[in-house]
Coordinates of C-alpha atoms in Angstrom, one line a residue:
M201 CA 0.6 -16.0 -6.4
L202 CA -1.4 -17.1 -3.4
I203 CA -1.8 -14.4 -0.8
P204 CA -3.6 -15.1 2.5
H205 CA -6.5 -12.9 3.3
D206 CA -4.9 -11.0 6.2
T207 CA -1.7 -10.4 4.1
R208 CA -3.9 -9.0 1.2
I209 CA -5.7 -6.7 3.6
A210 CA -2.4 -5.5 5.0
L211 CA -1.0 -4.9 1.5
D212 CA -4.2 -2.9 0.6
T213 CA -3.7 -0.9 3.8
V214 CA 0.0 -0.1 3.0
V215 CA -1.0 1.1 -0.5
D216 CA -3.9 3.2 0.8
L217 CA -1.7 4.7 3.5
M218 CA 1.0 5.6 1.0
N219 CA -1.5 7.1 -1.3
T220 CA -2.6 9.6 1.5
A221 CA 0.7 11.4 1.1
P222 CA 0.8 14.8 -0.5
E223 CA 1.8 14.6 -4.1
G224 CA 1.7 17.3 -6.8
D225 CA -1.3 19.5 -6.2
R226 CA -2.9 16.9 -3.9
G227 CA -2.6 17.8 -0.3
D228 CA -2.0 15.4 2.6
E229 CA -5.0 13.2 3.0
L230 CA -3.8 12.3 6.5
G231 CA -3.2 15.8 7.6
D232 CA -5.0 15.8 10.9
V233 CA -6.2 13.5 13.7
A234 CA -9.7 13.4 12.3
A235 CA -8.3 12.0 9.0
L236 CA -6.3 9.4 10.9
Y237 CA -9.5 8.3 12.7
A238 CA -11.2 8.0 9.3
F239 CA -8.4 6.0 7.9
V240 CA -8.4 3.7 10.9
R241 CA -12.2 3.2 10.7
S242 CA -12.2 2.6 6.9
H243 CA -9.4 0.0 7.2
N244 CA -10.9 -1.7 10.3
V245 CA -7.7 -1.3 12.3
S246 CA -8.5 -3.2 15.5
G247 CA -7.5 -2.3 19.0
V248 CA -7.1 1.5 18.5
G249 CA -7.9 3.7 21.4
E250 CA -7.7 7.5 21.6
L251 CA -5.6 9.1 19.0
G252 CA -3.6 12.3 19.2
A253 CA -1.1 14.5 17.4
Q254 CA 1.7 12.1 18.4
D255 CA -0.1 9.2 16.7
L256 CA -0.6 11.2 13.6
K257 CA 3.1 12.1 13.4
A258 CA 4.1 8.5 14.0
V259 CA 1.7 7.1 11.3
Q260 CA 3.0 9.8 8.8
D261 CA 6.6 8.5 9.6
V262 CA 5.5 4.9 9.0
R263 CA 3.9 6.0 5.7
K264 CA 7.3 7.6 4.7
R265 CA 9.1 4.4 5.6
F266 CA 6.7 2.3 3.5
T267 CA 7.3 4.7 0.6
D268 CA 11.1 4.1 1.0
V269 CA 10.5 0.3 0.8
F270 CA 8.6 0.8 -2.5
A271 CA 11.4 3.0 -3.8
A272 CA 14.2 0.7 -2.7
P273 CA 16.7 0.1 -5.5
D274 CA 17.1 -3.6 -4.7
A275 CA 15.8 -6.5 -2.5
H276 CA 18.6 -6.1 0.1
T277 CA 17.8 -2.5 0.6
A278 CA 14.1 -3.2 0.8
A279 CA 14.8 -6.0 3.3
A280 CA 16.9 -3.8 5.5
L281 CA 14.1 -1.1 5.5
I282 CA 11.4 -3.7 6.4
N283 CA 13.6 -5.3 9.1
Q284 CA 14.1 -1.8 10.7
L285 CA 10.4 -1.0 10.5
V286 CA 9.2 -4.3 12.0
A287 CA 11.8 -4.4 14.7
A288 CA 11.0 -0.8 15.8
A289 CA 7.3 -1.8 16.1
G290 CA 8.2 -4.6 18.6
T291 CA 6.3 -7.4 16.9
T292 CA 4.6 -10.1 18.9
P293 CA 3.0 -12.6 16.5
Q294 CA -0.4 -13.9 17.7
L295 CA -3.0 -16.2 16.2
T296 CA -6.5 -14.7 16.1
D297 CA -9.9 -15.4 14.6
H298 CA -12.0 -12.3 14.9
D299 CA -14.7 -10.4 13.0
G300 CA -15.7 -13.5 11.0
Y301 CA -12.3 -14.2 9.6
D302 CA -10.6 -17.6 10.1
W303 CA -7.3 -18.0 11.9
H304 CA -4.7 -15.4 10.9
V305 CA -1.7 -13.8 12.5
H306 CA -1.4 -10.4 14.0
Y307 CA 2.1 -9.2 14.4
F308 CA 1.6 -6.1 16.6
A309 CA 2.0 -6.4 20.3
P310 CA -1.1 -6.1 22.5
G311 CA -1.8 -2.4 23.3
A312 CA 0.5 -1.3 20.5
S313 CA 0.1 2.2 19.1
V314 CA -1.6 2.6 15.7
A315 CA 1.7 3.3 14.1
D316 CA 3.3 0.2 15.5
H317 CA 0.2 -1.8 14.6
L318 CA 0.5 -0.6 11.0
A319 CA 4.3 -1.0 10.9
A320 CA 4.2 -4.6 12.2
D321 CA 1.2 -6.0 10.2
C322 CA 1.9 -4.1 7.0
G323 CA 5.6 -4.5 7.3
M324 CA 5.2 -8.3 7.6
A325 CA 3.0 -8.3 4.5
L326 CA 5.7 -6.5 2.6
A327 CA 8.2 -9.0 4.0
F328 CA 6.1 -11.9 2.6
I329 CA 6.1 -10.3 -0.8
L330 CA 9.9 -10.0 -0.6
V331 CA 10.4 -13.6 0.6
A332 CA 8.2 -14.8 -2.3
G333 CA 10.7 -13.1 -4.7
E334 CA 7.9 -10.8 -5.9
R335 CA 9.3 -7.3 -4.9
E336 CA 8.7 -6.1 -8.5
R337 CA 5.0 -6.3 -7.7
L338 CA 5.4 -3.2 -5.4
R339 CA 4.9 -0.4 -8.0
R340 CA 4.0 3.2 -8.7
C341 CA 1.5 4.1 -11.4
E342 CA 3.1 4.9 -14.7
A343 CA 0.7 7.6 -15.6
P344 CA 2.8 10.8 -15.8
D345 CA 0.5 12.8 -13.6
C346 CA -0.3 10.1 -11.0
G347 CA 2.5 8.1 -9.3
R348 CA 0.1 6.4 -6.8
A349 CA 1.3 3.2 -5.2
F350 CA -0.2 -0.2 -5.9
V351 CA 0.6 -3.9 -5.6
D352 CA 0.5 -5.7 -9.0
L353 CA -1.3 -8.9 -8.3
S354 CA -1.9 -9.7 -12.0
R355 CA -1.0 -13.2 -13.1
N356 CA 1.7 -12.0 -15.4
R357 CA 2.9 -8.9 -13.5
S358 CA 1.9 -6.6 -16.3
R359 CA -0.2 -4.0 -14.5
R360 CA 1.1 -0.5 -15.2
Y361 CA -1.5 1.8 -13.7
C362 CA -3.0 2.2 -10.2
D363 CA -6.5 2.0 -11.9
S364 CA -7.0 0.9 -15.4
R365 CA -10.4 2.7 -15.5
T366 CA -8.9 6.1 -14.7
C367 CA -5.2 6.4 -15.4
G368 CA -4.9 3.5 -17.9
N369 CA -8.0 4.5 -19.8
R370 CA -7.0 8.2 -19.8
L371 CA -3.6 7.4 -21.3
H372 CA -5.0 5.0 -23.9
V373 CA -7.6 7.6 -25.0
A374 CA -4.8 10.2 -25.3
A375 CA -2.7 7.9 -27.4
Y376 CA -5.6 7.0 -29.6
R377 CA -6.4 10.7 -30.2
A378 CA -2.8 11.4 -31.0
R379 CA -2.7 8.6 -33.5
R380 CA -6.0 9.9 -35.1
K381 CA -4.7 13.4 -35.2
E382 CA -1.4 12.2 -36.9
A383 CA -3.4 10.1 -39.4
T384 CA -5.6 13.1 -40.4
S385 CA -2.6 15.5 -40.7
D386 CA -0.9 13.2 -43.3

């Protein structure tokens, strides 16, 4: 699957945003305005001015809406959720070539809030995945104690874990140890 650079960045941003949500014993990694500034900086979100508590709340709401898209039971439900998200952001597609990147499209309106910026650009990236018939690539880690979001960009759509070096390896080692224990108890 060929994914343009800007779409790939937006998909990575969606996943990283979703993975800031509290889960299990992990707290909210986007729990204050300072964390929002750090997220915006680490993802090179352009055109962001002063951020406040209302921006934090709005981004947390967008995060929840992305989570709903990943959890949608079918493509029609996912499409409706994406349409609502993108429409609410007031998209204004514009061609741009900044920061050393060739021409690409920004979907957020000039002067948009950070939440609308994320909803528009990231929502459109999810829309492209849906249009390509690749919704099953929007996944959650299958490790029982994880559940982090990821986009499976493997050639054969076989990725099961958010990170094969951590979650995948941990489960493979546990299975190996269980087999060894069973073999020695016979």
